[in-house]
PDB file of C-alpha atoms and ligand atoms in Angstrom:
ATOM      1  CA  ALA A   1       3.384  29.214  15.070  1.00  0.00           C
ATOM      2  CA  ALA A   2       1.135  26.275  15.674  1.00  0.00           C
ATOM      3  CA  LYS A   3      -1.185  27.538  12.962  1.00  0.00           C
ATOM      4  CA  LYS A   4       1.684  27.926  10.504  1.00  0.00           C
ATOM      5  CA  ASP A   5       2.923  24.410  11.263  1.00  0.00           C
ATOM      6  CA  GLY A   6      -0.558  23.090  10.680  1.00  0.00           C
ATOM      7  CA  ARG A   7      -0.741  24.731   7.278  1.00  0.00           C
ATOM      8  CA  GLY A   8       2.708  23.474   6.348  1.00  0.00           C
ATOM      9  CA  LEU A   9       1.669  19.988   7.252  1.00  0.00           C
ATOM     10  CA  ALA A  10      -1.472  20.295   5.202  1.00  0.00           C
ATOM     11  CA  ARG A  11       0.592  21.476   2.222  1.00  0.00           C
ATOM     12  CA  THR A  12       3.033  18.563   2.394  1.00  0.00           C
ATOM     13  CA  PHE A  13       0.202  16.159   2.912  1.00  0.00           C
ATOM     14  CA  SER A  14      -1.710  17.357  -0.119  1.00  0.00           C
ATOM     15  CA  ARG A  15       1.420  17.242  -2.263  1.00  0.00           C
ATOM     16  CA  ALA A  16       1.996  13.633  -1.237  1.00  0.00           C
ATOM     17  CA  MET A  17      -1.644  12.925  -1.914  1.00  0.00           C
ATOM     18  CA  LEU A  18      -1.321  14.540  -5.313  1.00  0.00           C
ATOM     19  CA  ILE A  19       1.563  12.250  -6.237  1.00  0.00           C
ATOM     20  CA  VAL A  20      -0.417   9.220  -5.133  1.00  0.00           C
ATOM     21  CA  LEU A  21      -3.421  10.378  -7.119  1.00  0.00           C
ATOM     22  CA  GLU A  22      -1.309  11.073 -10.211  1.00  0.00           C
ATOM     23  CA  GLN A  23       0.178   7.597  -9.961  1.00  0.00           C
ATOM     24  CA  ARG A  24      -3.270   6.087  -9.665  1.00  0.00           C
ATOM     25  CA  GLU A  25      -4.421   8.110 -12.692  1.00  0.00           C
ATOM     26  CA  MET A  26      -1.390   6.883 -14.629  1.00  0.00           C
ATOM     27  CA  LEU A  27      -2.188   3.274 -13.698  1.00  0.00           C
ATOM     28  CA  ARG A  28      -5.835   3.751 -14.534  1.00  0.00           C
ATOM     29  CA  ARG A  29      -4.914   5.020 -18.012  1.00  0.00           C
ATOM     30  CA  SER A  30      -2.547   2.124 -18.695  1.00  0.00           C
ATOM     31  CA  LEU A  31      -5.170  -0.341 -17.492  1.00  0.00           C
ATOM     32  CA  ARG A  32      -7.341   0.624 -20.448  1.00  0.00           C
ATOM     33  CA  THR A  33      -4.822  -0.782 -22.923  1.00  0.00           C
ATOM     34  CA  ALA A  34      -3.279  -3.526 -20.772  1.00  0.00           C
ATOM     35  CA  LEU A  35      -5.407  -6.291 -22.290  1.00  0.00           C
ATOM     36  CA  GLN A  36      -4.599  -5.349 -25.913  1.00  0.00           C
ATOM     37  CA  GLU A  37      -0.933  -4.878 -25.021  1.00  0.00           C
ATOM     38  CA  GLY A  38      -0.743  -8.404 -23.591  1.00  0.00           C
ATOM     39  CA  GLN A  39       0.294  -7.242 -20.116  1.00  0.00           C
ATOM     40  CA  PHE A  40      -1.995  -9.633 -18.267  1.00  0.00           C
ATOM     41  CA  PHE A  41      -1.166 -13.210 -17.457  1.00  0.00           C
ATOM     42  CA  VAL A  42      -2.677 -15.888 -15.263  1.00  0.00           C
ATOM     43  CA  GLU A  43      -1.001 -17.855 -12.485  1.00  0.00           C
ATOM     44  CA  TYR A  44      -2.361 -21.076 -11.023  1.00  0.00           C
ATOM     45  CA  GLN A  45      -2.298 -22.059  -7.366  1.00  0.00           C
ATOM     46  CA  PRO A  46      -2.823 -25.717  -6.406  1.00  0.00           C
ATOM     47  CA  LEU A  47      -5.857 -26.883  -4.457  1.00  0.00           C
ATOM     48  CA  VAL A  48      -5.097 -29.900  -2.316  1.00  0.00           C
ATOM     49  CA  ARG A  49      -7.621 -32.421  -1.027  1.00  0.00           C
ATOM     50  CA  LEU A  50      -6.647 -33.973   2.288  1.00  0.00           C
ATOM     51  CA  PRO A  51      -4.832 -36.153   2.988  1.00  0.00           C
ATOM     52  CA  SER A  52      -2.586 -35.345   0.026  1.00  0.00           C
ATOM     53  CA  SER A  53      -3.871 -35.060  -3.533  1.00  0.00           C
ATOM     54  CA  VAL A  54      -3.832 -32.092  -5.864  1.00  0.00           C
ATOM     55  CA  VAL A  55      -7.364 -31.803  -7.273  1.00  0.00           C
ATOM     56  CA  GLY A  56      -7.145 -28.569  -9.198  1.00  0.00           C
ATOM     57  CA  PHE A  57      -5.812 -25.022  -9.461  1.00  0.00           C
ATOM     58  CA  GLU A  58      -7.189 -21.536  -8.884  1.00  0.00           C
ATOM     59  CA  ALA A  59      -6.547 -19.030 -11.675  1.00  0.00           C
ATOM     60  CA  LEU A  60      -5.159 -15.743 -10.341  1.00  0.00           C
ATOM     61  CA  LEU A  61      -4.841 -12.718 -12.606  1.00  0.00           C
ATOM     62  CA  ARG A  62      -1.543 -10.824 -12.821  1.00  0.00           C
ATOM     63  CA  TRP A  63      -0.692  -7.489 -14.430  1.00  0.00           C
ATOM     64  CA  ARG A  64       2.867  -6.717 -15.418  1.00  0.00           C
ATOM     65  CA  HIS A  65       3.082  -3.008 -16.203  1.00  0.00           C
ATOM     66  CA  PRO A  66       6.009  -2.225 -18.552  1.00  0.00           C
ATOM     67  CA  ILE A  67       7.421   0.468 -16.210  1.00  0.00           C
ATOM     68  CA  VAL A  68       5.937  -0.126 -12.759  1.00  0.00           C
ATOM     69  CA  GLY A  69       6.320  -3.917 -12.871  1.00  0.00           C
ATOM     70  CA  LEU A  70       3.979  -6.381 -11.191  1.00  0.00           C
ATOM     71  CA  ILE A  71       0.845  -4.778  -9.750  1.00  0.00           C
ATOM     72  CA  PRO A  72      -1.271  -6.792  -7.286  1.00  0.00           C
ATOM     73  CA  PRO A  73      -4.894  -7.621  -8.160  1.00  0.00           C
ATOM     74  CA  SER A  74      -6.031  -5.917  -4.957  1.00  0.00           C
ATOM     75  CA  VAL A  75      -4.892  -2.641  -6.572  1.00  0.00           C
ATOM     76  CA  PHE A  76      -5.954  -2.995 -10.202  1.00  0.00           C
ATOM     77  CA  ILE A  77      -9.128  -5.095 -10.008  1.00  0.00           C
ATOM     78  CA  PRO A  78     -11.102  -2.421  -8.102  1.00  0.00           C
ATOM     79  CA  MET A  79      -9.867   0.120 -10.692  1.00  0.00           C
ATOM     80  CA  ALA A  80     -10.932  -2.117 -13.571  1.00  0.00           C
ATOM     81  CA  GLU A  81     -14.319  -2.594 -11.924  1.00  0.00           C
ATOM     82  CA  SER A  82     -14.977   1.108 -11.460  1.00  0.00           C
ATOM     83  CA  ASP A  83     -13.817   1.852 -15.025  1.00  0.00           C
ATOM     84  CA  GLY A  84     -16.095  -0.780 -16.540  1.00  0.00           C
ATOM     85  CA  LEU A  85     -13.192  -2.918 -17.771  1.00  0.00           C
ATOM     86  CA  MET A  86     -13.555  -5.901 -15.474  1.00  0.00           C
ATOM     87  CA  SER A  87     -16.172  -7.808 -17.409  1.00  0.00           C
ATOM     88  CA  GLU A  88     -13.967  -7.952 -20.511  1.00  0.00           C
ATOM     89  CA  ILE A  89     -10.880  -8.816 -18.450  1.00  0.00           C
ATOM     90  CA  GLY A  90     -12.830 -11.471 -16.542  1.00  0.00           C
ATOM     91  CA  GLN A  91     -13.925 -13.075 -19.799  1.00  0.00           C
ATOM     92  CA  TRP A  92     -10.279 -13.162 -20.900  1.00  0.00           C
ATOM     93  CA  VAL A  93      -9.256 -14.886 -17.637  1.00  0.00           C
ATOM     94  CA  LEU A  94     -12.078 -17.402 -18.024  1.00  0.00           C
ATOM     95  CA  GLU A  95     -10.941 -18.300 -21.547  1.00  0.00           C
ATOM     96  CA  GLN A  96      -7.288 -18.565 -20.548  1.00  0.00           C
ATOM     97  CA  ALA A  97      -8.059 -20.689 -17.502  1.00  0.00           C
ATOM     98  CA  CYS A  98     -10.432 -23.055 -19.314  1.00  0.00           C
ATOM     99  CA  ARG A  99      -8.035 -23.478 -22.229  1.00  0.00           C
ATOM    100  CA  THR A 100      -5.148 -24.195 -19.850  1.00  0.00           C
ATOM    101  CA  ALA A 101      -7.249 -26.735 -17.929  1.00  0.00           C
ATOM    102  CA  THR A 102      -7.821 -28.748 -21.117  1.00  0.00           C
ATOM    103  CA  THR A 103      -4.080 -29.545 -21.078  1.00  0.00           C
ATOM    104  CA  TRP A 104      -4.270 -31.037 -17.541  1.00  0.00           C
ATOM    105  CA  PRO A 105      -5.203 -34.562 -16.469  1.00  0.00           C
ATOM    106  CA  ALA A 106      -8.992 -34.912 -16.816  1.00  0.00           C
ATOM    107  CA  HIS A 107      -9.743 -35.074 -13.082  1.00  0.00           C
ATOM    108  CA  PHE A 108      -8.275 -31.606 -12.363  1.00  0.00           C
ATOM    109  CA  THR A 109     -10.597 -28.651 -11.943  1.00  0.00           C
ATOM    110  CA  VAL A 110      -9.856 -24.987 -12.557  1.00  0.00           C
ATOM    111  CA  ALA A 111     -11.291 -22.280 -10.292  1.00  0.00           C
ATOM    112  CA  VAL A 112     -11.956 -18.797 -11.683  1.00  0.00           C
ATOM    113  CA  ASN A 113     -12.902 -15.745  -9.600  1.00  0.00           C
ATOM    114  CA  LEU A 114     -15.968 -13.822 -10.748  1.00  0.00           C
ATOM    115  CA  SER A 115     -16.290 -10.099 -10.171  1.00  0.00           C
ATOM    116  CA  SER A 116     -19.613  -8.308  -9.729  1.00  0.00           C
ATOM    117  CA  ALA A 117     -18.993  -6.675 -13.128  1.00  0.00           C
ATOM    118  CA  GLU A 118     -19.458 -10.066 -14.761  1.00  0.00           C
ATOM    119  CA  PHE A 119     -22.814 -10.559 -13.050  1.00  0.00           C
ATOM    120  CA  LEU A 120     -23.962  -7.046 -13.904  1.00  0.00           C
ATOM    121  CA  ARG A 121     -23.369  -7.572 -17.613  1.00  0.00           C
ATOM    122  CA  GLU A 122     -26.180  -9.559 -19.210  1.00  0.00           C
ATOM    123  CA  GLY A 123     -25.652 -13.113 -20.353  1.00  0.00           C
ATOM    124  CA  LEU A 124     -23.102 -14.455 -17.850  1.00  0.00           C
ATOM    125  CA  THR A 125     -24.407 -18.006 -18.061  1.00  0.00           C
ATOM    126  CA  ASP A 126     -24.367 -17.963 -21.876  1.00  0.00           C
ATOM    127  CA  ARG A 127     -20.815 -16.611 -21.912  1.00  0.00           C
ATOM    128  CA  VAL A 128     -19.637 -19.339 -19.542  1.00  0.00           C
ATOM    129  CA  ALA A 129     -21.430 -22.075 -21.506  1.00  0.00           C
ATOM    130  CA  GLN A 130     -20.031 -20.759 -24.808  1.00  0.00           C
ATOM    131  CA  THR A 131     -16.518 -20.573 -23.400  1.00  0.00           C
ATOM    132  CA  LEU A 132     -16.652 -24.163 -22.135  1.00  0.00           C
ATOM    133  CA  ASP A 133     -17.981 -25.249 -25.493  1.00  0.00           C
ATOM    134  CA  ALA A 134     -15.411 -23.293 -27.505  1.00  0.00           C
ATOM    135  CA  VAL A 135     -12.397 -24.669 -25.620  1.00  0.00           C
ATOM    136  CA  GLY A 136     -13.895 -28.125 -25.051  1.00  0.00           C
ATOM    137  CA  LEU A 137     -13.831 -28.244 -21.250  1.00  0.00           C
ATOM    138  CA  ARG A 138     -16.401 -30.309 -19.358  1.00  0.00           C
ATOM    139  CA  ALA A 139     -18.616 -28.070 -17.193  1.00  0.00           C
ATOM    140  CA  ASP A 140     -17.856 -29.977 -13.990  1.00  0.00           C
ATOM    141  CA  ARG A 141     -14.160 -29.146 -14.374  1.00  0.00           C
ATOM    142  CA  LEU A 142     -14.888 -25.442 -13.925  1.00  0.00           C
ATOM    143  CA  GLU A 143     -15.386 -23.948 -10.503  1.00  0.00           C
ATOM    144  CA  LEU A 144     -16.527 -20.335 -10.214  1.00  0.00           C
ATOM    145  CA  GLU A 145     -15.595 -18.437  -7.044  1.00  0.00           C
ATOM    146  CA  VAL A 146     -17.827 -15.645  -5.808  1.00  0.00           C
ATOM    147  CA  THR A 147     -17.634 -13.532  -2.674  1.00  0.00           C
ATOM    148  CA  GLU A 148     -20.596 -12.378  -0.645  1.00  0.00           C
ATOM    149  CA  SER A 149     -19.974  -8.812  -1.822  1.00  0.00           C
ATOM    150  CA  VAL A 150     -20.738  -9.992  -5.374  1.00  0.00           C
ATOM    151  CA  LEU A 151     -24.058 -11.407  -4.223  1.00  0.00           C
ATOM    152  CA  LEU A 152     -25.180  -8.246  -2.455  1.00  0.00           C
ATOM    153  CA  GLU A 153     -26.363  -6.493  -5.619  1.00  0.00           C
ATOM    154  CA  ARG A 154     -29.200  -7.830  -7.772  1.00  0.00           C
ATOM    155  CA  THR A 155     -29.559 -10.831  -5.505  1.00  0.00           C
ATOM    156  CA  THR A 156     -32.381 -12.628  -7.313  1.00  0.00           C
ATOM    157  CA  ASP A 157     -30.777 -12.226 -10.761  1.00  0.00           C
ATOM    158  CA  ASN A 158     -27.492 -13.490  -9.410  1.00  0.00           C
ATOM    159  CA  LEU A 159     -29.249 -16.402  -7.734  1.00  0.00           C
ATOM    160  CA  ASP A 160     -30.835 -17.285 -11.092  1.00  0.00           C
ATOM    161  CA  ALA A 161     -27.446 -17.083 -12.816  1.00  0.00           C
ATOM    162  CA  LEU A 162     -25.741 -19.307 -10.241  1.00  0.00           C
ATOM    163  CA  ASN A 163     -28.595 -21.808 -10.344  1.00  0.00           C
ATOM    164  CA  THR A 164     -28.358 -22.017 -14.130  1.00  0.00           C
ATOM    165  CA  LEU A 165     -24.584 -22.497 -13.951  1.00  0.00           C
ATOM    166  CA  ASN A 166     -25.098 -25.154 -11.306  1.00  0.00           C
ATOM    167  CA  VAL A 167     -27.555 -26.997 -13.560  1.00  0.00           C
ATOM    168  CA  LEU A 168     -24.949 -26.883 -16.353  1.00  0.00           C
ATOM    169  CA  GLY A 169     -22.662 -28.750 -13.964  1.00  0.00           C
ATOM    170  CA  VAL A 170     -20.327 -25.865 -13.098  1.00  0.00           C
ATOM    171  CA  GLN A 171     -19.230 -25.874  -9.457  1.00  0.00           C
ATOM    172  CA  ILE A 172     -19.734 -22.769  -7.328  1.00  0.00           C
ATOM    173  CA  SER A 173     -17.547 -21.741  -4.382  1.00  0.00           C
ATOM    174  CA  LEU A 174     -18.200 -19.081  -1.778  1.00  0.00           C
ATOM    175  CA  ASP A 175     -14.837 -17.281  -1.513  1.00  0.00           C
ATOM    176  CA  ASP A 176     -13.349 -15.397   1.466  1.00  0.00           C
ATOM    177  CA  PHE A 177     -16.048 -16.706   3.796  1.00  0.00           C
ATOM    178  CA  GLY A 178     -16.225 -14.794   7.056  1.00  0.00           C
ATOM    179  CA  THR A 179     -14.829 -11.487   5.850  1.00  0.00           C
ATOM    180  CA  TYR A 180     -17.911  -9.771   4.421  1.00  0.00           C
ATOM    181  CA  TYR A 181     -21.409  -9.815   5.803  1.00  0.00           C
ATOM    182  CA  SER A 182     -21.533 -13.579   6.171  1.00  0.00           C
ATOM    183  CA  SER A 183     -25.271 -13.617   6.050  1.00  0.00           C
ATOM    184  CA  LEU A 184     -26.258 -17.217   6.554  1.00  0.00           C
ATOM    185  CA  SER A 185     -29.193 -16.726   4.202  1.00  0.00           C
ATOM    186  CA  TYR A 186     -26.743 -16.993   1.279  1.00  0.00           C
ATOM    187  CA  LEU A 187     -25.897 -20.475   2.433  1.00  0.00           C
ATOM    188  CA  LYS A 188     -29.556 -21.392   2.518  1.00  0.00           C
ATOM    189  CA  ASN A 189     -30.439 -19.954  -0.883  1.00  0.00           C
ATOM    190  CA  PHE A 190     -27.388 -20.208  -3.129  1.00  0.00           C
ATOM    191  CA  PRO A 191     -26.180 -23.467  -4.678  1.00  0.00           C
ATOM    192  CA  PHE A 192     -22.628 -23.560  -3.308  1.00  0.00           C
ATOM    193  CA  ASP A 193     -20.541 -26.702  -3.600  1.00  0.00           C
ATOM    194  CA  THR A 194     -17.688 -25.338  -1.506  1.00  0.00           C
ATOM    195  CA  ILE A 195     -17.090 -22.762   1.208  1.00  0.00           C
ATOM    196  CA  LYS A 196     -13.613 -21.239   1.268  1.00  0.00           C
ATOM    197  CA  ILE A 197     -12.615 -20.012   4.724  1.00  0.00           C
ATOM    198  CA  ASP A 198     -10.697 -16.759   4.424  1.00  0.00           C
ATOM    199  CA  LYS A 199      -7.013 -16.755   5.349  1.00  0.00           C
ATOM    200  CA  TYR A 200      -7.765 -14.225   8.086  1.00  0.00           C
ATOM    201  CA  PHE A 201      -8.998 -17.128  10.248  1.00  0.00           C
ATOM    202  CA  ILE A 202      -6.201 -19.486   9.223  1.00  0.00           C
ATOM    203  CA  LYS A 203      -3.150 -17.341   9.894  1.00  0.00           C
ATOM    204  CA  ASP A 204      -3.291 -17.563  13.705  1.00  0.00           C
ATOM    205  CA  LEU A 205      -5.054 -20.908  13.881  1.00  0.00           C
ATOM    206  CA  GLU A 206      -2.320 -22.542  15.917  1.00  0.00           C
ATOM    207  CA  THR A 207      -2.495 -20.022  18.749  1.00  0.00           C
ATOM    208  CA  ASP A 208      -5.844 -18.231  18.632  1.00  0.00           C
ATOM    209  CA  GLU A 209      -8.757 -20.074  20.206  1.00  0.00           C
ATOM    210  CA  LYS A 210     -11.318 -17.777  18.643  1.00  0.00           C
ATOM    211  CA  SER A 211     -10.048 -18.585  15.161  1.00  0.00           C
ATOM    212  CA  GLN A 212     -10.160 -22.265  16.062  1.00  0.00           C
ATOM    213  CA  THR A 213     -13.765 -21.999  17.233  1.00  0.00           C
ATOM    214  CA  ILE A 214     -14.796 -20.123  14.086  1.00  0.00           C
ATOM    215  CA  VAL A 215     -13.042 -22.541  11.733  1.00  0.00           C
ATOM    216  CA  ARG A 216     -14.540 -25.552  13.533  1.00  0.00           C
ATOM    217  CA  PHE A 217     -17.959 -23.937  13.243  1.00  0.00           C
ATOM    218  CA  VAL A 218     -17.586 -23.237   9.500  1.00  0.00           C
ATOM    219  CA  ILE A 219     -16.429 -26.809   8.841  1.00  0.00           C
ATOM    220  CA  ALA A 220     -19.473 -28.191  10.698  1.00  0.00           C
ATOM    221  CA  LEU A 221     -21.762 -25.699   8.963  1.00  0.00           C
ATOM    222  CA  ALA A 222     -20.485 -26.612   5.497  1.00  0.00           C
ATOM    223  CA  HIS A 223     -20.695 -30.343   6.133  1.00  0.00           C
ATOM    224  CA  GLY A 224     -24.164 -30.015   7.650  1.00  0.00           C
ATOM    225  CA  LEU A 225     -25.269 -28.314   4.429  1.00  0.00           C
ATOM    226  CA  GLY A 226     -23.609 -30.964   2.266  1.00  0.00           C
ATOM    227  CA  MET A 227     -20.848 -28.615   1.106  1.00  0.00           C
ATOM    228  CA  ARG A 228     -17.081 -29.047   0.988  1.00  0.00           C
ATOM    229  CA  VAL A 229     -14.804 -26.696   2.853  1.00  0.00           C
ATOM    230  CA  THR A 230     -11.460 -25.279   1.741  1.00  0.00           C
ATOM    231  CA  ALA A 231      -9.025 -23.444   4.024  1.00  0.00           C
ATOM    232  CA  GLU A 232      -7.226 -20.553   2.296  1.00  0.00           C
ATOM    233  CA  GLY A 233      -3.804 -19.185   3.192  1.00  0.00           C
ATOM    234  CA  VAL A 234      -2.300 -22.353   4.705  1.00  0.00           C
ATOM    235  CA  GLU A 235       1.333 -21.569   5.439  1.00  0.00           C
ATOM    236  CA  THR A 236       2.492 -24.065   8.086  1.00  0.00           C
ATOM    237  CA  ARG A 237       2.581 -27.790   8.771  1.00  0.00           C
ATOM    238  CA  GLY A 238       0.893 -27.093  12.135  1.00  0.00           C
ATOM    239  CA  GLN A 239      -2.104 -25.519  10.385  1.00  0.00           C
ATOM    240  CA  ILE A 240      -2.382 -28.536   8.066  1.00  0.00           C
ATOM    241  CA  ASN A 241      -2.329 -30.949  11.015  1.00  0.00           C
ATOM    242  CA  TRP A 242      -4.995 -28.986  12.863  1.00  0.00           C
ATOM    243  CA  LEU A 243      -7.236 -28.655   9.789  1.00  0.00           C
ATOM    244  CA  GLN A 244      -6.880 -32.341   8.963  1.00  0.00           C
ATOM    245  CA  LYS A 245      -7.768 -33.345  12.523  1.00  0.00           C
ATOM    246  CA  GLU A 246     -10.873 -31.131  12.382  1.00  0.00           C
ATOM    247  CA  GLY A 247     -12.070 -32.667   9.116  1.00  0.00           C
ATOM    248  CA  CYS A 248     -11.370 -29.836   6.667  1.00  0.00           C
ATOM    249  CA  ASP A 249     -11.638 -31.175   3.092  1.00  0.00           C
ATOM    250  CA  GLN A 250      -9.283 -29.045   1.047  1.00  0.00           C
ATOM    251  CA  LEU A 251      -6.355 -26.716   1.513  1.00  0.00           C
ATOM    252  CA  GLN A 252      -4.788 -23.895  -0.434  1.00  0.00           C
ATOM    253  CA  GLY A 253      -1.778 -21.853   0.572  1.00  0.00           C
ATOM    254  CA  TYR A 254       1.905 -21.141   0.135  1.00  0.00           C
ATOM    255  CA  PHE A 255       2.867 -24.235   2.167  1.00  0.00           C
ATOM    256  CA  LEU A 256       1.181 -26.440  -0.431  1.00  0.00           C
ATOM    257  CA  GLY A 257       2.115 -24.427  -3.488  1.00  0.00           C
ATOM    258  CA  VAL A 258       2.443 -20.795  -4.553  1.00  0.00           C
ATOM    259  CA  PRO A 259       0.659 -19.377  -7.607  1.00  0.00           C
ATOM    260  CA  MET A 260       2.729 -20.374 -10.670  1.00  0.00           C
ATOM    261  CA  PRO A 261       2.664 -19.905 -14.429  1.00  0.00           C
ATOM    262  CA  ALA A 262       0.882 -22.621 -16.414  1.00  0.00           C
ATOM    263  CA  ALA A 263       4.217 -23.814 -17.778  1.00  0.00           C
ATOM    264  CA  ALA A 264       5.464 -24.692 -14.270  1.00  0.00           C
ATOM    265  CA  ILE A 265       2.571 -27.008 -13.385  1.00  0.00           C
ATOM    266  CA  ASP A 266       4.004 -30.237 -14.865  1.00  0.00           C
ATOM    267  CA  GLU A 267       7.164 -29.859 -12.848  1.00  0.00           C
ATOM    268  CA  PHE A 268       5.191 -28.957  -9.708  1.00  0.00           C
ATOM    269  CA  LEU A 269       3.080 -32.105 -10.036  1.00  0.00           C
ATOM    270  CA  ARG A 270       6.166 -34.270 -10.518  1.00  0.00           C
ATOM    271  CA  GLN A 271       7.728 -32.909  -7.336  1.00  0.00           C
ATOM    272  CA  SER A 272       4.600 -32.701  -5.186  1.00  0.00           C
ATOM    273  CA  SER A 273       3.738 -36.372  -5.663  1.00  0.00           C
ATOM    274  CA  LEU A 274       6.908 -37.053  -3.677  1.00  0.00           C
ATOM    275  CA  ALA A 275       6.757 -34.208  -1.179  1.00  0.00           C
ATOM    276  CA  LEU A 276       3.188 -34.172   0.153  1.00  0.00           C
TER     277      LEU A 276
HETATM  278  P1  C2E B   1      -8.714 -14.906  -3.609  1.00  0.00           P
HETATM  279  O1  C2E B   1      -9.612 -15.355  -4.696  1.00  0.00           O
HETATM  280  O2  C2E B   1      -9.172 -15.145  -2.223  1.00  0.00           O
HETATM  281  O3  C2E B   1      -7.325 -15.604  -3.899  1.00  0.00           O
HETATM  282  C1  C2E B   1      -6.425 -16.013  -2.894  1.00  0.00           C
HETATM  283  C2  C2E B   1      -5.375 -14.979  -2.642  1.00  0.00           C
HETATM  284  O4  C2E B   1      -4.554 -15.390  -1.548  1.00  0.00           O
HETATM  285  C3  C2E B   1      -4.413 -14.789  -3.809  1.00  0.00           C
HETATM  286  O5  C2E B   1      -3.965 -13.437  -3.783  1.00  0.00           O
HETATM  287  C4  C2E B   1      -3.264 -15.719  -3.435  1.00  0.00           C
HETATM  288  O6  C2E B   1      -2.051 -15.408  -4.070  1.00  0.00           O
HETATM  289  C5  C2E B   1      -3.209 -15.473  -1.950  1.00  0.00           C
HETATM  290  N1  C2E B   1      -2.605 -16.582  -1.208  1.00  0.00           N
HETATM  291  C6  C2E B   1      -2.571 -17.880  -1.540  1.00  0.00           C
HETATM  292  N2  C2E B   1      -1.967 -18.626  -0.590  1.00  0.00           N
HETATM  293  C7  C2E B   1      -1.606 -17.761   0.378  1.00  0.00           C
HETATM  294  C8  C2E B   1      -0.912 -17.933   1.640  1.00  0.00           C
HETATM  295  O7  C2E B   1      -0.532 -19.018   2.058  1.00  0.00           O
HETATM  296  N3  C2E B   1      -0.728 -16.797   2.380  1.00  0.00           N
HETATM  297  C9  C2E B   1      -1.136 -15.578   1.955  1.00  0.00           C
HETATM  298  N4  C2E B   1      -0.902 -14.527   2.739  1.00  0.00           N
HETATM  299  N5  C2E B   1      -1.781 -15.385   0.772  1.00  0.00           N
HETATM  300  C10 C2E B   1      -2.007 -16.477  -0.001  1.00  0.00           C
HETATM  301  P2  C2E B   1      -3.854 -12.572  -5.098  1.00  0.00           P
HETATM  302  O8  C2E B   1      -3.397 -13.424  -6.232  1.00  0.00           O
HETATM  303  O9  C2E B   1      -3.104 -11.344  -4.747  1.00  0.00           O
HETATM  304  O10 C2E B   1      -5.371 -12.192  -5.396  1.00  0.00           O
HETATM  305  C11 C2E B   1      -6.079 -11.405  -4.507  1.00  0.00           C
HETATM  306  C12 C2E B   1      -7.543 -11.389  -4.858  1.00  0.00           C
HETATM  307  O11 C2E B   1      -7.750 -10.761  -6.126  1.00  0.00           O
HETATM  308  C13 C2E B   1      -8.154 -12.780  -5.009  1.00  0.00           C
HETATM  309  O12 C2E B   1      -8.437 -13.318  -3.741  1.00  0.00           O
HETATM  310  C14 C2E B   1      -9.375 -12.451  -5.808  1.00  0.00           C
HETATM  311  O13 C2E B   1     -10.405 -11.940  -4.984  1.00  0.00           O
HETATM  312  C15 C2E B   1      -8.888 -11.333  -6.701  1.00  0.00           C
HETATM  313  N6  C2E B   1      -8.560 -11.917  -8.022  1.00  0.00           N
HETATM  314  C16 C2E B   1      -7.423 -12.502  -8.467  1.00  0.00           C
HETATM  315  N7  C2E B   1      -7.545 -12.886  -9.759  1.00  0.00           N
HETATM  316  C17 C2E B   1      -8.799 -12.543 -10.138  1.00  0.00           C
HETATM  317  C18 C2E B   1      -9.569 -12.669 -11.364  1.00  0.00           C
HETATM  318  O14 C2E B   1      -9.138 -13.230 -12.374  1.00  0.00           O
HETATM  319  N8  C2E B   1     -10.847 -12.151 -11.362  1.00  0.00           N
HETATM  320  C19 C2E B   1     -11.386 -11.567 -10.261  1.00  0.00           C
HETATM  321  N9  C2E B   1     -12.638 -11.079 -10.342  1.00  0.00           N
HETATM  322  N10 C2E B   1     -10.718 -11.442  -9.100  1.00  0.00           N
HETATM  323  C20 C2E B   1      -9.436 -11.931  -9.035  1.00  0.00           C
HETATM  324 MG1   MG B   2     -10.624 -16.986  -5.049  1.00  0.00          MG
HETATM  325 MG1   MG B   3     -10.298 -16.179  -1.120  1.00  0.00          MG
HETATM  326 MG1   MG B   4      -9.280 -13.083  -0.951  1.00  0.00          MG
END
């Protein structure tokens, strides 16, 4: 009987798996046409410099599927990367974000996430320079965010690309710091302007002493290297107070502002000048 039960379980399991796989296949197929069909849009989340000024926004890609609805980037970006679509999509985000930033006050920056697909395709620095030129955005108003996972492959080529971008005046941020390999050699060799501490270390900051020690260490590390530090995923007043006391430079998180469509930014700025 035990054997039979085992087989039954296996059958149900594989049927459930099959449904999941079919859904993923369906998504994968729709992803191929999503760009042409205009299903992507970009939201912008404020970046706040302590004590209280908005200094820019991070562009975050969204996909609204006509049937499934909103699909999170953590689901579709890996698919787009493995299907070779991410470099084209990334270029679209870059153009959108830079064009949107030209409508903002001139001291605001826009941060765009780069995927490894964009490094793997030749000519990243030329594409960025051409995009800035085409939309008329000053290079120092663009910030490119990379994670350590992006830097793992083709390290010397990627170092060259980031150095060239840096010379153009584009700012470079190390995103999700602490969650990948966190090899300190990246910090020695790559031209980062900012380290972004992953929200994993921020979420329990008020109660967890280990998180506190790590965040303190990253702040000191960044400052010692002449870099700014941004805390991601700030959701409470208590976290802000702690981070401010410890000398963190910038904050990002739902407490300060959720990702919003470009059209909502004016209103957000009007209200936040009173609230912060
Ligand atoms: P990320 O670059 O680290 O972006 C921050 C993520 O944290 C965003 O998730 C944002 O919505 C979320 N977040 C912001 N504040 C809070 C908070 O207070 N609490 C919590 N729990 N989360 C917060 P999102 O938009 O789902 O994006 C996830 C990841 O997808 C991004 O992480 C980034 O790695 C990637 N991504 C998004 N847009 C793009 C893009 O245009 N290109 C590339 N290559 N990757 C992108
Ligand atoms: Mg980011
Ligand atoms: Mg991040
Ligand atoms: Mg992240």
